[in-house]
Amino acid sequence: MSKYDDFILTSMSVILKETIIASSGIGAGVETYPLCDYIMQSTFLKMTGYQEQKMKCIIWEIATNDFEFRRDFLSNKFQLGECSTYKAKNDIYKSLCKQIKDLNLFDNADIKKRVKEGSFQFVKSVFENTNLAIWDQCSFENFSKSNIIKENQYLKNKNNLVENTIQDKYELLYSQRNRIAHNTLSYQQNLPDLTVLKNQDEHARNYFLWFSILLLIDNIFIELYKIYQKELEERIW
């Protein structure tokens, strides 16, 4: 058993639970509304950072047990960087899938259901009736009615972590991650003009959706890692 196993198998949902508990005593009066964006950004940044560290732990685990993969990894063949881009996470996903012999999970309805319940359904239920949902009621309602995280959008094959619809939303998520992490909003001049903002759909810049996508990816890797861990133990013994 690796010292990273507990971290890899722990869901990022704990961050959202901590956020809700920490903000529950603030109330939901109009004087508290300015806190919304600050809390959402802080939570979002914690989740993206958490996931990036988890990706690095997974890749190190694979490299520890597969020497050929280790050679490619140490030669920077994959160019993973901070493991924050979709390409980097997808490369790690494909690498983990290659390590697993039993890939019946792509046809396993229970796993797909569990992954969705731990992402979209979890975010919807955990934020419902909280001051965070009240502060950004429009975004929460749009998220709750959305149909973006569908079971045909993930765990379809070993080549794509998620499919096109979620990939597109992830690119917006990644852009926001960079803006917050590098504080570009404080000096950025090329902000979206009114035409761009007008043409964006109701799910653009929706933190609830971004939380769900991050949890979706997290849950997919947890399910895969459980299978990888089990097969690895069987090979050892």
Short mmCIF file of C-alpha atoms in Angstrom, two decimals:
data_model
loop_
_atom_site.label_atom_id
_atom_site.label_comp_id
_atom_site.label_asym_id
_atom_site.label_seq_id
_atom_site.Cartn_x
_atom_site.Cartn_y
_atom_site.Cartn_z
CA MET A 1 0.00 0.00 0.00
CA SER A 2 1.37 3.39 -1.02
CA LYS A 3 1.50 6.37 1.32
CA TYR A 4 -0.41 8.30 -1.36
CA ASP A 5 -3.34 5.89 -1.56
CA ASP A 6 -5.46 7.61 1.07
CA PHE A 7 -4.99 10.98 -0.60
CA ILE A 8 -5.77 9.63 -4.08
CA LEU A 9 -8.89 7.82 -2.88
CA THR A 10 -10.23 10.76 -0.85
CA SER A 11 -12.89 12.72 -2.70
CA MET A 12 -12.52 16.46 -3.21
CA SER A 13 -16.06 16.80 -1.91
CA VAL A 14 -14.54 17.39 1.53
CA ILE A 15 -13.47 20.85 0.33
CA LEU A 16 -17.04 21.81 -0.54
CA LYS A 17 -18.31 20.50 2.79
CA GLU A 18 -15.70 22.59 4.61
CA THR A 19 -16.69 25.67 2.59
CA ILE A 20 -20.36 25.30 3.45
CA ILE A 21 -19.66 24.75 7.15
CA ALA A 22 -17.26 27.71 7.28
CA SER A 23 -19.73 30.09 5.62
CA SER A 24 -22.89 28.85 7.31
CA GLY A 25 -22.67 31.34 10.17
CA ILE A 26 -22.34 34.39 7.94
CA GLY A 27 -26.02 34.59 7.06
CA ALA A 28 -27.55 35.55 3.73
CA GLY A 29 -28.41 39.21 4.14
CA VAL A 30 -27.68 41.71 1.40
CA GLU A 31 -24.62 42.93 3.31
CA THR A 32 -23.01 39.47 2.87
CA TYR A 33 -23.34 39.29 -0.94
CA PRO A 34 -19.85 40.73 -1.64
CA LEU A 35 -18.40 37.63 0.04
CA CYS A 36 -19.84 35.32 -2.62
CA ASP A 37 -17.21 35.72 -5.32
CA TYR A 38 -14.37 35.69 -2.81
CA ILE A 39 -15.52 32.42 -1.21
CA MET A 40 -16.28 30.79 -4.57
CA GLN A 41 -12.89 31.74 -5.99
CA SER A 42 -11.06 30.49 -2.90
CA THR A 43 -12.92 27.17 -2.98
CA PHE A 44 -12.38 26.81 -6.71
CA LEU A 45 -8.65 27.42 -6.36
CA LYS A 46 -8.37 24.90 -3.52
CA MET A 47 -10.12 22.28 -5.64
CA THR A 48 -8.00 22.83 -8.75
CA GLY A 49 -4.82 22.72 -6.66
CA TYR A 50 -5.99 19.58 -4.87
CA GLN A 51 -6.67 17.86 -8.17
CA GLU A 52 -3.34 18.85 -9.68
CA GLN A 53 -1.52 17.33 -6.70
CA LYS A 54 -3.62 14.18 -6.98
CA MET A 55 -2.73 13.85 -10.67
CA LYS A 56 0.97 14.06 -9.77
CA CYS A 57 0.57 11.38 -7.11
CA ILE A 58 -1.18 9.05 -9.55
CA ILE A 59 1.48 9.50 -12.19
CA TRP A 60 4.22 8.86 -9.63
CA GLU A 61 2.47 5.68 -8.51
CA ILE A 62 2.38 4.40 -12.08
CA ALA A 63 6.04 5.34 -12.54
CA THR A 64 6.95 3.52 -9.32
CA ASN A 65 5.48 0.25 -10.56
CA ASP A 66 6.14 0.43 -14.30
CA PHE A 67 9.81 1.04 -15.14
CA GLU A 68 9.25 1.61 -18.85
CA PHE A 69 6.63 4.20 -18.08
CA ARG A 70 9.03 5.76 -15.56
CA ARG A 71 11.64 6.23 -18.27
CA ASP A 72 9.15 8.02 -20.51
CA PHE A 73 7.85 10.10 -17.63
CA LEU A 74 11.28 11.20 -16.43
CA SER A 75 12.29 12.10 -19.97
CA ASN A 76 9.30 14.48 -20.00
CA LYS A 77 7.67 12.65 -22.88
CA PHE A 78 4.19 13.56 -21.67
CA GLN A 79 4.93 17.23 -20.88
CA LEU A 80 2.38 17.28 -18.07
CA GLY A 81 3.47 20.57 -16.54
CA GLU A 82 1.33 21.34 -13.49
CA CYS A 83 -1.23 18.70 -14.53
CA SER A 84 -3.83 21.43 -14.84
CA THR A 85 -4.74 21.33 -18.55
CA TYR A 86 -7.27 18.94 -20.01
CA LYS A 87 -4.55 17.40 -22.19
CA ALA A 88 -2.40 16.63 -19.14
CA LYS A 89 -5.27 15.04 -17.24
CA ASN A 90 -6.33 13.10 -20.30
CA ASP A 91 -2.78 11.78 -20.77
CA ILE A 92 -2.76 10.61 -17.15
CA TYR A 93 -6.18 9.03 -17.69
CA LYS A 94 -4.92 7.13 -20.75
CA SER A 95 -1.77 6.06 -18.89
CA LEU A 96 -3.83 4.72 -15.99
CA CYS A 97 -6.18 2.89 -18.35
CA LYS A 98 -3.19 1.19 -20.01
CA GLN A 99 -2.20 -0.19 -16.63
CA ILE A 100 -5.62 -1.79 -16.10
CA LYS A 101 -6.44 -5.12 -17.74
CA ASP A 102 -10.12 -5.20 -16.82
CA LEU A 103 -11.74 -2.22 -18.52
CA ASN A 104 -15.32 -3.43 -18.15
CA LEU A 105 -16.03 -0.25 -16.21
CA PHE A 106 -16.93 1.44 -19.51
CA ASP A 107 -20.02 -0.77 -19.57
CA ASN A 108 -20.63 -0.64 -15.84
CA ALA A 109 -23.80 1.37 -15.22
CA ASP A 110 -23.29 1.30 -11.44
CA ILE A 111 -19.91 3.00 -11.68
CA LYS A 112 -21.23 5.65 -14.07
CA LYS A 113 -24.15 6.31 -11.76
CA ARG A 114 -21.86 6.53 -8.74
CA VAL A 115 -19.57 8.98 -10.54
CA LYS A 116 -22.49 11.25 -11.45
CA GLU A 117 -24.04 11.07 -8.00
CA GLY A 118 -20.70 12.07 -6.51
CA SER A 119 -20.40 15.09 -8.76
CA PHE A 120 -23.53 16.73 -10.21
CA GLN A 121 -25.99 15.32 -7.69
CA PHE A 122 -23.64 15.97 -4.78
CA VAL A 123 -23.08 19.63 -5.67
CA LYS A 124 -26.78 20.15 -6.23
CA SER A 125 -27.76 18.64 -2.88
CA VAL A 126 -24.95 20.04 -0.75
CA PHE A 127 -25.47 23.66 -1.87
CA GLU A 128 -29.26 23.60 -1.83
CA ASN A 129 -30.74 26.09 0.65
CA THR A 130 -27.30 27.42 1.63
CA ASN A 131 -26.34 31.08 1.66
CA LEU A 132 -23.90 30.35 -1.19
CA ALA A 133 -26.78 29.25 -3.42
CA ILE A 134 -28.84 32.26 -2.32
CA TRP A 135 -26.01 34.69 -3.10
CA ASP A 136 -25.75 33.36 -6.66
CA GLN A 137 -29.28 32.08 -7.10
CA CYS A 138 -29.41 32.48 -10.88
CA SER A 139 -26.24 30.43 -11.43
CA PHE A 140 -27.38 27.74 -9.01
CA GLU A 141 -30.77 27.40 -10.69
CA ASN A 142 -29.19 27.25 -14.15
CA PHE A 143 -26.78 24.60 -12.90
CA SER A 144 -29.55 22.57 -11.25
CA LYS A 145 -31.54 22.49 -14.50
CA SER A 146 -28.51 21.78 -16.69
CA ASN A 147 -28.02 18.55 -18.58
CA ILE A 148 -24.32 18.84 -19.31
CA ILE A 149 -23.02 16.02 -17.12
CA LYS A 150 -24.70 13.11 -18.85
CA GLU A 151 -23.58 9.48 -18.67
CA ASN A 152 -22.65 9.49 -22.36
CA GLN A 153 -20.14 12.26 -21.67
CA TYR A 154 -17.66 10.27 -19.57
CA LEU A 155 -16.18 6.78 -19.16
CA LYS A 156 -16.95 5.89 -22.76
CA ASN A 157 -13.51 4.63 -23.73
CA LYS A 158 -9.86 4.62 -22.70
CA ASN A 159 -8.89 7.56 -24.91
CA ASN A 160 -11.11 10.36 -23.63
CA LEU A 161 -11.48 11.34 -20.00
CA VAL A 162 -14.65 13.25 -20.89
CA GLU A 163 -16.41 13.98 -24.16
CA ASN A 164 -16.75 17.20 -26.16
CA THR A 165 -19.46 19.00 -24.21
CA ILE A 166 -17.65 18.72 -20.89
CA GLN A 167 -14.29 19.33 -22.56
CA ASP A 168 -15.56 22.70 -23.80
CA LYS A 169 -16.70 23.64 -20.30
CA TYR A 170 -13.37 22.51 -18.90
CA GLU A 171 -11.52 24.97 -21.13
CA LEU A 172 -13.50 27.81 -19.54
CA LEU A 173 -12.74 26.31 -16.14
CA TYR A 174 -9.03 26.20 -16.96
CA SER A 175 -9.02 29.82 -18.13
CA GLN A 176 -10.63 30.92 -14.88
CA ARG A 177 -8.13 28.84 -12.91
CA ASN A 178 -5.28 30.74 -14.56
CA ARG A 179 -6.92 34.13 -14.02
CA ILE A 180 -7.32 33.51 -10.30
CA ALA A 181 -4.07 31.64 -9.69
CA HIS A 182 -1.97 34.30 -11.44
CA ASN A 183 -4.16 37.26 -10.45
CA THR A 184 -4.46 38.39 -14.06
CA LEU A 185 -7.80 40.04 -13.35
CA SER A 186 -5.93 42.82 -11.54
CA TYR A 187 -4.13 43.98 -14.68
CA GLN A 188 -5.73 42.22 -17.65
CA GLN A 189 -6.71 44.63 -20.41
CA ASN A 190 -8.19 42.26 -22.99
CA LEU A 191 -11.36 41.48 -21.05
CA PRO A 192 -14.33 40.03 -22.97
CA ASP A 193 -16.33 42.74 -24.72
CA LEU A 194 -20.11 43.02 -24.55
CA THR A 195 -20.57 40.99 -27.74
CA VAL A 196 -18.72 38.02 -26.25
CA LEU A 197 -20.65 38.27 -23.00
CA LYS A 198 -23.95 38.50 -24.87
CA ASN A 199 -23.27 35.31 -26.82
CA GLN A 200 -22.30 33.22 -23.81
CA ASP A 201 -24.81 30.67 -22.59
CA GLU A 202 -26.30 30.52 -19.11
CA HIS A 203 -23.65 28.05 -17.95
CA ALA A 204 -20.67 30.31 -18.60
CA ARG A 205 -18.71 31.29 -15.48
CA ASN A 206 -20.81 29.00 -13.32
CA TYR A 207 -18.85 27.89 -10.27
CA PHE A 208 -21.40 25.22 -9.37
CA LEU A 209 -20.88 23.60 -12.77
CA TRP A 210 -17.11 23.91 -12.46
CA PHE A 211 -17.21 22.25 -9.04
CA SER A 212 -19.22 19.41 -10.59
CA ILE A 213 -16.76 18.94 -13.44
CA LEU A 214 -13.81 18.86 -11.07
CA LEU A 215 -15.61 16.31 -8.89
CA LEU A 216 -16.56 14.28 -11.96
CA ILE A 217 -12.91 14.03 -12.99
CA ASP A 218 -11.92 13.28 -9.41
CA ASN A 219 -14.47 10.47 -9.11
CA ILE A 220 -13.42 8.94 -12.43
CA PHE A 221 -9.82 8.75 -11.26
CA ILE A 222 -10.85 7.33 -7.90
CA GLU A 223 -12.82 4.53 -9.59
CA LEU A 224 -9.94 3.78 -11.96
CA TYR A 225 -7.37 3.85 -9.20
CA LYS A 226 -9.36 1.38 -7.11
CA ILE A 227 -9.25 -1.09 -10.00
CA TYR A 228 -5.56 -0.38 -10.65
CA GLN A 229 -4.75 -0.85 -6.97
CA LYS A 230 -6.62 -4.16 -6.81
CA GLU A 231 -4.95 -5.55 -9.94
CA LEU A 232 -1.54 -4.41 -8.72
CA GLU A 233 -1.97 -6.23 -5.41
CA GLU A 234 -3.05 -9.38 -7.25
CA ARG A 235 0.04 -9.23 -9.47
CA ILE A 236 2.31 -8.78 -6.46
CA TRP A 237 0.82 -11.74 -4.61
#
